[in-house]
Protein backbone atom coordinates (compact mmCIF):
# COMPACT_ATOMS: atom_id res chain seq x y z
CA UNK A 1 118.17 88.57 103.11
CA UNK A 2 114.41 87.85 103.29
CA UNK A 3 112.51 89.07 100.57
CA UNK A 4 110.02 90.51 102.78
CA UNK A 5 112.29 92.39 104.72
CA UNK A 6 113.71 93.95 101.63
CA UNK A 7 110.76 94.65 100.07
CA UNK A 8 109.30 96.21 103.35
CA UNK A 9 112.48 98.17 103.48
CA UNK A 10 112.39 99.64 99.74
CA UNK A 11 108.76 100.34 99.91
CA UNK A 12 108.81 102.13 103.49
CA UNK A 13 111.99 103.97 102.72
CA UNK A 14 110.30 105.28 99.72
CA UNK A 15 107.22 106.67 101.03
CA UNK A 16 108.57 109.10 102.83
CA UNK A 17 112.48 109.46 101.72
CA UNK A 18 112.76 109.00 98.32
CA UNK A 19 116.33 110.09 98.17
CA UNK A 20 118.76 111.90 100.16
CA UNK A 21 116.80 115.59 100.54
CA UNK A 22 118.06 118.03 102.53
CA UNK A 23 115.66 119.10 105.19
CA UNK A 24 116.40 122.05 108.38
CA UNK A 25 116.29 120.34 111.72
CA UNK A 26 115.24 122.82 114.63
CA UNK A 27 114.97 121.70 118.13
CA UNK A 28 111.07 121.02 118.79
CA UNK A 29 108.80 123.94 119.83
CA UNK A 30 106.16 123.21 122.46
CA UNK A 31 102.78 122.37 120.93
CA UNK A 32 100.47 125.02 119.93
CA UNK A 33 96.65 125.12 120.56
CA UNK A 34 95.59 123.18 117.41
CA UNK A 35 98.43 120.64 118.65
CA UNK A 36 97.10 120.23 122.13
CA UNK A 37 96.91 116.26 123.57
CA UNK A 38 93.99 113.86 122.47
CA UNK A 39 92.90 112.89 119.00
CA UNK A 40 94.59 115.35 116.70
CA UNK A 41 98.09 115.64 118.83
CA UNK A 42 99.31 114.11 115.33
CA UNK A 43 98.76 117.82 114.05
CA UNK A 44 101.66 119.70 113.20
CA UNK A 45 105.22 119.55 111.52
CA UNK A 46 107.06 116.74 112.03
CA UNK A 47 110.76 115.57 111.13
CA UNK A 48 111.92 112.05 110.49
CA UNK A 49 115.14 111.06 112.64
CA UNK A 50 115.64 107.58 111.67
CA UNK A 51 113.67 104.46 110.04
CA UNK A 52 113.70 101.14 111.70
CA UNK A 53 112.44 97.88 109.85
CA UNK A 54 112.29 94.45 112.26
CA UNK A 55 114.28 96.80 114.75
CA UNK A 56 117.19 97.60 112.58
CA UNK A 57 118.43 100.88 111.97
CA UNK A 58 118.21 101.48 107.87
CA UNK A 59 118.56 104.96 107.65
CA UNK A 60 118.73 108.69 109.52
CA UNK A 61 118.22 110.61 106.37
CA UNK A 62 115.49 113.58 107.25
CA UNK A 63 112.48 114.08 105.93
CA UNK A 64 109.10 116.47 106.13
CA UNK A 65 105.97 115.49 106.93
CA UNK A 66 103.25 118.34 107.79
CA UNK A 67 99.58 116.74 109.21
CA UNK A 68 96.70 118.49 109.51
CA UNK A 69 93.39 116.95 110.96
CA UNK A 70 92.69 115.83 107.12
CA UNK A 71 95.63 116.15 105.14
CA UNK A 72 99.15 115.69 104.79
CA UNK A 73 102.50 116.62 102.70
CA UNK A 74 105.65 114.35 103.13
CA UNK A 75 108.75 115.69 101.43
CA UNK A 76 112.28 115.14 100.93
CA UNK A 77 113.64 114.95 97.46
CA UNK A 78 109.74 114.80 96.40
CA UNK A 79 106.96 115.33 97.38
CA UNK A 80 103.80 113.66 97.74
CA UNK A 81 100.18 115.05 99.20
CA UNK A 82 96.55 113.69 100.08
CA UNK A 83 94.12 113.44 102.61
CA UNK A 84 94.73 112.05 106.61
CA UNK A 85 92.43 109.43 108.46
CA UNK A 86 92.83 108.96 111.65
CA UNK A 87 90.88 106.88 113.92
CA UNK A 88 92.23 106.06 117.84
CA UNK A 89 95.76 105.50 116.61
CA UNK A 90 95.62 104.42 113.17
CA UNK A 91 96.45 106.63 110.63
CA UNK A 92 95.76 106.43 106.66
CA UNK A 93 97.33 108.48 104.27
CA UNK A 94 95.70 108.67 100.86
CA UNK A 95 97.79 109.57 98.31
CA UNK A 96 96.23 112.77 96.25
CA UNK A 97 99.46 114.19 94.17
CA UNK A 98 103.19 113.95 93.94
CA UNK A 99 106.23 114.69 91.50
CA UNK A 100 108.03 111.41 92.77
CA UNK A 101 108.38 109.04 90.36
CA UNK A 102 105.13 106.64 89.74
CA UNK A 103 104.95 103.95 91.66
CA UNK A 104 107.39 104.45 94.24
CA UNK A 105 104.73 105.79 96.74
CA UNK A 106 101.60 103.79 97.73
CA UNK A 107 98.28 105.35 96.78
CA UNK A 108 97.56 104.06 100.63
CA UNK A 109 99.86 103.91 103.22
CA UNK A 110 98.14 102.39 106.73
CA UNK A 111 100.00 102.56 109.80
CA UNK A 112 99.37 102.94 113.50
CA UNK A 113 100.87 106.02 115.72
CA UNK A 114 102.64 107.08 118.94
CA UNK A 115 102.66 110.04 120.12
CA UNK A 116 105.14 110.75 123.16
CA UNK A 117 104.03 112.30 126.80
CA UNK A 118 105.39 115.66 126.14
CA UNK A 119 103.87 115.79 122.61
CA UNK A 120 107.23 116.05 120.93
CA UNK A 121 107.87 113.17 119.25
CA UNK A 122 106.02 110.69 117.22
CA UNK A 123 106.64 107.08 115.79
CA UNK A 124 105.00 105.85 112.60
CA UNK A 125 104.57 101.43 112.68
CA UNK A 126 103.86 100.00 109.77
CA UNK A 127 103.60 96.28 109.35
CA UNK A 128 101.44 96.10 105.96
CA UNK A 129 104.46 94.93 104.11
CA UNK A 130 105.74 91.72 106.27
CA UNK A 131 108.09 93.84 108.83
CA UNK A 132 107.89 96.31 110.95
CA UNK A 133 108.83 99.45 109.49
CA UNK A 134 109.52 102.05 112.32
CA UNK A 135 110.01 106.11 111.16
CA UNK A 136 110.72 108.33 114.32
CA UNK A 137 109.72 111.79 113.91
CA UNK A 138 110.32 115.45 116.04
CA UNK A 139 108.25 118.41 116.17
CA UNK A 140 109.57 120.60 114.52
């Protein structure tokens, strides 16, 4: 297996899974107001389905992550906090606090987003690691 691929995979897996954590799945709600399209149709709750990396399924373990216009929270058997930048659609998550253990979550995390038509669903793509690493989310 390439070492890049692996490495991608670990790293990306760990961000936002960090274990096997239980989290509720709810069929997505319609967007709210602070939701609505444009810039900050990121906002909002939003629950991982599966992870990709190079186009390979690696996982479909759940997991949390709640954006605001400036922050975030990502949890699952953790959980890690910090600040949200987003610019067109590139995103960067600073890290600010967690309880996973150190250095299993990047202080940074870049990535680009898509957000689909209806607003319900959003993919993560992250390629700062040497693959593709793909996390598909619903609103939850």
């Amino acid at each position: 297996m390439d070492k890049r691929f692996l490495s991608a995979s670990i790293i990306m897996t760990a961000f936002v899974l960090l274990g096997a954590g239980c989290v509720e799945t709810t069929t997505p709600a319609a967007p709210g107001p602070e939701e609505a399209a444009g810039p900050a149709s990121y906002v909002g709750t939003w629950v991982r389905q599966a992870t990709y990396t190079d186009g390979q399924l690696m996982h479909t373990t759940p997991a949390r992550l709640e954006l605001s216009a400036d922050t975030y929270i990502s949890s699952a058997s953790c959980v890690a906090s910090g600040t949200v930048a987003v610019q067109d659609n590139a995103i960067t998550m600073t890290l600010d606090s967690t309880d996973c253990p150190t250095g299993v979550i990047p202080d940074v995390y870049h990535s680009t987003f898509e957000i689909s038509e209806d607003g319900n669903s959003m993919t993560l793509i992250n390629t700062e690691f040497g693959a593709e690493v793909r996390e598909d989310y619903i609103r939850q």
